[in-house]
Short mmCIF file of N, CA and C in Angstrom, two decimals:
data_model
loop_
_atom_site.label_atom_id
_atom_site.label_comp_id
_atom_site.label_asym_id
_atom_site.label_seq_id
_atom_site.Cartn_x
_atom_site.Cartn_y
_atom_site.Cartn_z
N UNK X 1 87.60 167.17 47.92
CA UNK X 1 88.75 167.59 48.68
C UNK X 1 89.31 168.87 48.06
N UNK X 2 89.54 170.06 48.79
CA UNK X 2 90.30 171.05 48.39
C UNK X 2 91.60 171.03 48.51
N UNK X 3 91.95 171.32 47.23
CA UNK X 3 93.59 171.44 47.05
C UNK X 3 94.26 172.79 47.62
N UNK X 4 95.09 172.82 47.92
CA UNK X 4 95.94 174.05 47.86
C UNK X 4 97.17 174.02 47.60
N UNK X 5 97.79 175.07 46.94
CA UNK X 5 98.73 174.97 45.93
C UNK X 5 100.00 175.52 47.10
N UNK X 6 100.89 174.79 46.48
CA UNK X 6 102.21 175.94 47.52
C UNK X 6 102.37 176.98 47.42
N UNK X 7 101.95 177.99 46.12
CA UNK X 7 101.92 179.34 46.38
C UNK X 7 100.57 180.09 47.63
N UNK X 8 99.80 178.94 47.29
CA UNK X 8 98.65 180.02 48.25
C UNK X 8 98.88 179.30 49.82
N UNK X 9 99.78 178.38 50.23
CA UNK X 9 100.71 178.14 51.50
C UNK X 9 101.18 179.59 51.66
N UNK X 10 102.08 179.82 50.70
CA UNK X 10 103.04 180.61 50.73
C UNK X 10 102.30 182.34 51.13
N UNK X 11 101.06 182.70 50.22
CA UNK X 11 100.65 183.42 50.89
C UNK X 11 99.81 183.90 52.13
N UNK X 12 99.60 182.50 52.55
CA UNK X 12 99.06 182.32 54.00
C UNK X 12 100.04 182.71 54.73
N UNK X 13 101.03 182.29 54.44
CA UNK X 13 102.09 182.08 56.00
C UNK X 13 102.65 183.55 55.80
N UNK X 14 102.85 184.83 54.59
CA UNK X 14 102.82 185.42 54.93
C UNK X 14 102.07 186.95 54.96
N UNK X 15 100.25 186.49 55.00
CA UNK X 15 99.60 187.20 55.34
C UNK X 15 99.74 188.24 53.78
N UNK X 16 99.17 187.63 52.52
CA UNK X 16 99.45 188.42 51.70
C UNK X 16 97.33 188.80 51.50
N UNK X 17 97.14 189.54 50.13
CA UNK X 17 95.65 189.86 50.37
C UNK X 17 95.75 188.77 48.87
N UNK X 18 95.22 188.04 48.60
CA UNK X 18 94.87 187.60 47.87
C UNK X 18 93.80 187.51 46.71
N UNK X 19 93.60 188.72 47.13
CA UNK X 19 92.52 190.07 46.27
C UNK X 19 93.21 190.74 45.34
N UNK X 20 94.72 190.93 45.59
CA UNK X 20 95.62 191.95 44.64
C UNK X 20 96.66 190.83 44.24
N UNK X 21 96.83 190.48 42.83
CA UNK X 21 98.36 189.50 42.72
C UNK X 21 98.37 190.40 41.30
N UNK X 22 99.87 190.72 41.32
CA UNK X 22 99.65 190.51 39.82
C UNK X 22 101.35 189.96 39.57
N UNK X 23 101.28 189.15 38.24
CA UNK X 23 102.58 188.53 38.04
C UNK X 23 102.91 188.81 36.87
N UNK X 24 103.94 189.21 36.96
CA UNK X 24 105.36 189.65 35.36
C UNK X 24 105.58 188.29 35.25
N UNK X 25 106.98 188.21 34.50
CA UNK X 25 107.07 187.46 33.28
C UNK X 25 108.09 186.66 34.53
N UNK X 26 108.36 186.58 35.60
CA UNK X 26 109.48 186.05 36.08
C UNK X 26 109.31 186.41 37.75
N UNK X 27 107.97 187.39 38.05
CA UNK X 27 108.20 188.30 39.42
C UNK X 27 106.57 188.11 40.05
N UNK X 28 106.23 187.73 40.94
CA UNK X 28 104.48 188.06 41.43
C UNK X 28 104.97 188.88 42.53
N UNK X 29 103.71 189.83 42.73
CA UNK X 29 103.55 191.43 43.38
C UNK X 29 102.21 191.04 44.03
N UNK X 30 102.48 191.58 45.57
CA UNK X 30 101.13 191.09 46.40
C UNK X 30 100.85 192.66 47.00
N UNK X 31 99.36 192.74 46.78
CA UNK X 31 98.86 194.07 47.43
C UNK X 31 98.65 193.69 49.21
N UNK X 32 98.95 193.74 49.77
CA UNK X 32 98.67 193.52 51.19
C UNK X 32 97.39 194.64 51.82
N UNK X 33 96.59 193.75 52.76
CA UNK X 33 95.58 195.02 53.33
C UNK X 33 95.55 196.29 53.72
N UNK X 34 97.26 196.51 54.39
CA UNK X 34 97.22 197.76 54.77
C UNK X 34 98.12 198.62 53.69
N UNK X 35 98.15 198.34 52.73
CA UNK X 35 98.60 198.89 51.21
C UNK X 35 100.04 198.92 51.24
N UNK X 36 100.77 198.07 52.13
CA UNK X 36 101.96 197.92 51.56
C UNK X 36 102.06 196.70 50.47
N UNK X 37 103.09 196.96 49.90
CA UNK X 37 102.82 195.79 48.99
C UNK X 37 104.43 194.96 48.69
N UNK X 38 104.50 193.53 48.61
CA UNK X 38 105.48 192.82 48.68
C UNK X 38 105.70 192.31 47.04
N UNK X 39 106.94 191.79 46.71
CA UNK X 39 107.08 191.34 45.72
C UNK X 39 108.34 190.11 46.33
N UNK X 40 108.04 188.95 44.96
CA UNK X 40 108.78 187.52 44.81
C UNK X 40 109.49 187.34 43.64
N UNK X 41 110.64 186.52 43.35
CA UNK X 41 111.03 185.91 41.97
C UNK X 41 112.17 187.12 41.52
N UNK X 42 112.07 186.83 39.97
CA UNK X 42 113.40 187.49 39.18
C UNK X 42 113.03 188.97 39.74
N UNK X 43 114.61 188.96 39.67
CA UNK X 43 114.63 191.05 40.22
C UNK X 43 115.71 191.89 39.51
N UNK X 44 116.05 191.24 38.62
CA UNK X 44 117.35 191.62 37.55
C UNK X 44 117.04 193.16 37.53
N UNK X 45 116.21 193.62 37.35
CA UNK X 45 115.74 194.99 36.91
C UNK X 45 115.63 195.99 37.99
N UNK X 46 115.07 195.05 39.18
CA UNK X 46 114.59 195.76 40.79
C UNK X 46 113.44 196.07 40.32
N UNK X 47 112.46 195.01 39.79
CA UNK X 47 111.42 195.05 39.83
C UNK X 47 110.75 194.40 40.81
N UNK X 48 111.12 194.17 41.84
CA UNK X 48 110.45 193.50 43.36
C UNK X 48 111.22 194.48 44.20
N UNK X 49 111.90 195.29 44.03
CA UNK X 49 112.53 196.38 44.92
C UNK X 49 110.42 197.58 45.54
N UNK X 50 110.10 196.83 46.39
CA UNK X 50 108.82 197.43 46.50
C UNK X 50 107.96 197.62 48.03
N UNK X 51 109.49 196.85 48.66
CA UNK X 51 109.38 196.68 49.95
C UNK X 51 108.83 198.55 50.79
N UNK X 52 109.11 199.29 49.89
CA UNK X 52 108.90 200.96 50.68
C UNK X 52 107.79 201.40 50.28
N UNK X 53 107.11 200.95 49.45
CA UNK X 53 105.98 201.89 48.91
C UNK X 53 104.54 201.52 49.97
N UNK X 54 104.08 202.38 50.28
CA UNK X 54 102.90 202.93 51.32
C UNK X 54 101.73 203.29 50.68
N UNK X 55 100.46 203.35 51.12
CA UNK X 55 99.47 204.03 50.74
C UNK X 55 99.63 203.51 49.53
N UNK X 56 99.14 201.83 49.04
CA UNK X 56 99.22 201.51 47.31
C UNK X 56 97.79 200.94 47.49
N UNK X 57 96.93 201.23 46.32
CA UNK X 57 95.63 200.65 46.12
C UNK X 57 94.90 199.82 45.32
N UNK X 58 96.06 199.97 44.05
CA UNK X 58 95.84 199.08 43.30
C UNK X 58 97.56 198.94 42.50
N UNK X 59 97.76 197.70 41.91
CA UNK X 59 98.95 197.06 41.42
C UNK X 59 99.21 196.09 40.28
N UNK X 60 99.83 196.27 39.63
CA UNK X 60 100.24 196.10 37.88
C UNK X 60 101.98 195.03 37.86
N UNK X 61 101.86 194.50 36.90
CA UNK X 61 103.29 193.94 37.01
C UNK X 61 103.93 193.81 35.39
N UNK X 62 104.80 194.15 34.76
CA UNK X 62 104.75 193.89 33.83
C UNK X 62 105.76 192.62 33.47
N UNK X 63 106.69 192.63 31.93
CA UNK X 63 107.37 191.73 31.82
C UNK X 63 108.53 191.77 32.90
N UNK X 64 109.21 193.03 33.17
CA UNK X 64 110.49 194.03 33.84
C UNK X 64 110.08 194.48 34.48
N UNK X 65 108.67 195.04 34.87
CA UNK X 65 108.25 196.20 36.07
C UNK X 65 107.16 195.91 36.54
N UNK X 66 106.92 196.62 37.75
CA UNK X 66 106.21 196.65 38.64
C UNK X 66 105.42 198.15 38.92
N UNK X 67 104.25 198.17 38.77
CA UNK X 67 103.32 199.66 38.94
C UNK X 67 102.70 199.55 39.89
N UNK X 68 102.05 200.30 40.60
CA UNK X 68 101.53 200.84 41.91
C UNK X 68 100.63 202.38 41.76
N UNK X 69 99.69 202.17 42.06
CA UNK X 69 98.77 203.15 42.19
C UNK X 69 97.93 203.57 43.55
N UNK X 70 98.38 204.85 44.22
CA UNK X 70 98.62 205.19 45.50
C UNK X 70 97.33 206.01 45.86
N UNK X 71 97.24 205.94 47.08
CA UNK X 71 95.77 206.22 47.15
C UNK X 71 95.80 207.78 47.07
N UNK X 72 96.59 208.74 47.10
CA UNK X 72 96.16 210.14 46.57
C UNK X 72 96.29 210.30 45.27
N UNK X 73 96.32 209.20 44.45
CA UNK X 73 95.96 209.00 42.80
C UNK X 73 97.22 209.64 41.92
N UNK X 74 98.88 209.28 42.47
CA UNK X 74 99.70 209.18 42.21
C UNK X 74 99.66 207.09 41.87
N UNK X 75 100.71 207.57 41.06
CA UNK X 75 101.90 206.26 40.59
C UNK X 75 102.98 206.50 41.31
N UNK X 76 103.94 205.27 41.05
CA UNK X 76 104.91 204.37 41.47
C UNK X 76 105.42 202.99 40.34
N UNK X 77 106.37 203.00 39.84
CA UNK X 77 106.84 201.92 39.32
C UNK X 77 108.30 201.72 39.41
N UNK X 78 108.98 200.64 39.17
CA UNK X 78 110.00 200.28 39.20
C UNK X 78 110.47 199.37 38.35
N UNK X 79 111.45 199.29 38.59
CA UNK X 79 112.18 198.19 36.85
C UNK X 79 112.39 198.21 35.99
N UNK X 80 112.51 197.72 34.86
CA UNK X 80 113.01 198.12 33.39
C UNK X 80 112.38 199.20 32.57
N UNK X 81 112.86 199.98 32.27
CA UNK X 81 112.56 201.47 31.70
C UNK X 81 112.99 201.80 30.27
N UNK X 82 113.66 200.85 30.26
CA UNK X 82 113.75 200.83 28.30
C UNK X 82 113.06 201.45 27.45
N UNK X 83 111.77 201.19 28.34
CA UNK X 83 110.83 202.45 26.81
C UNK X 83 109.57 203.68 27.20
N UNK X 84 110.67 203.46 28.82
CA UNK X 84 109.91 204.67 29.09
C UNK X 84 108.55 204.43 30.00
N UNK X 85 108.03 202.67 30.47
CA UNK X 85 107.48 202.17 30.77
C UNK X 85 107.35 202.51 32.54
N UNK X 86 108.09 203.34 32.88
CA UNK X 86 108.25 203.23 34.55
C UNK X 86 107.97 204.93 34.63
N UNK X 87 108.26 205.35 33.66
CA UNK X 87 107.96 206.59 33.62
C UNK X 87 106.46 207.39 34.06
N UNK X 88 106.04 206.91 35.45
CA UNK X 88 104.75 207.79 35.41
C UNK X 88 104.58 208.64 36.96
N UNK X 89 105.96 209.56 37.57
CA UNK X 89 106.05 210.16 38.24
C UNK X 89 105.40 211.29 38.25
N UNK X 90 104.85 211.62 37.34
CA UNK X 90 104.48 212.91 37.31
C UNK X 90 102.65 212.77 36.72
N UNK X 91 102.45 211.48 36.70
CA UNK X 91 100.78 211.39 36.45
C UNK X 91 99.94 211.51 37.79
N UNK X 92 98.88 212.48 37.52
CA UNK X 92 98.29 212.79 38.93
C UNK X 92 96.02 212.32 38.60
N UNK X 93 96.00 211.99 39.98
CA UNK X 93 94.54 212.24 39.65
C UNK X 93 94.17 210.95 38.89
N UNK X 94 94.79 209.41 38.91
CA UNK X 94 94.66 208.81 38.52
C UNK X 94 93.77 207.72 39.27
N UNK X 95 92.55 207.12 38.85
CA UNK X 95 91.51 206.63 39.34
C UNK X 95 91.24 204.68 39.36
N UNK X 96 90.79 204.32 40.11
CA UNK X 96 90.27 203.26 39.50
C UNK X 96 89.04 203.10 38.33
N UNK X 97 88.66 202.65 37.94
CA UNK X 97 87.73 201.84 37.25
C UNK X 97 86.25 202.14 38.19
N UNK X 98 85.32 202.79 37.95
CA UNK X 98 84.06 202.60 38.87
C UNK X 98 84.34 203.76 39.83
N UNK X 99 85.24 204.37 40.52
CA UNK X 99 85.39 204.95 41.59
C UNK X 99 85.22 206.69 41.36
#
């Protein structure tokens, strides 16, 4: 018998990709197919503040933040910045792994 858990209910019902999760310390971040991407849980920081970002291809979560990597090979992050960790507005040309 296959189980299924209430989180993967949860991303059925709302159409998340289940190819992209990644989860912080308090927050899970869903890459969705058409590269928007959603976030759940603690947001003290506005690290699920992620509802706007477009064109994302791949996605990171940390303890406080949330990263995003956009398909013209820009970043995106949000949330706790304490050490400078959200700081990557100005990195360009940034790739996957293999690609």
């Amino acid at each position: 018998m296959n189980y299924i858990s209430p989180k993967e209910e949860m991303l059925k019902a709302k159409r998340w990709s289940k190819d992209m999760i990644a989860a912080g310390r308090g927050h899970t971040v869903a890459l969705k197919s058409d590269g928007k991407v959603m976030a759940v849980g603690w947001n003290e920081y506005g690290q699920c503040n992620v509802s706007d970002w477009r064109d994302i291809v791949a996605i990171a979560a940390g303890c406080a933040h949330t990263v995003g990597l956009k398909l013209d090979g820009t970043m995106v992050a949000i949330g706790d910045n304490t050490y400078g960790q959200c700081d990557v507005g100005s990195w360009r040309n940034i790739r996957l792994p293999g690609k």
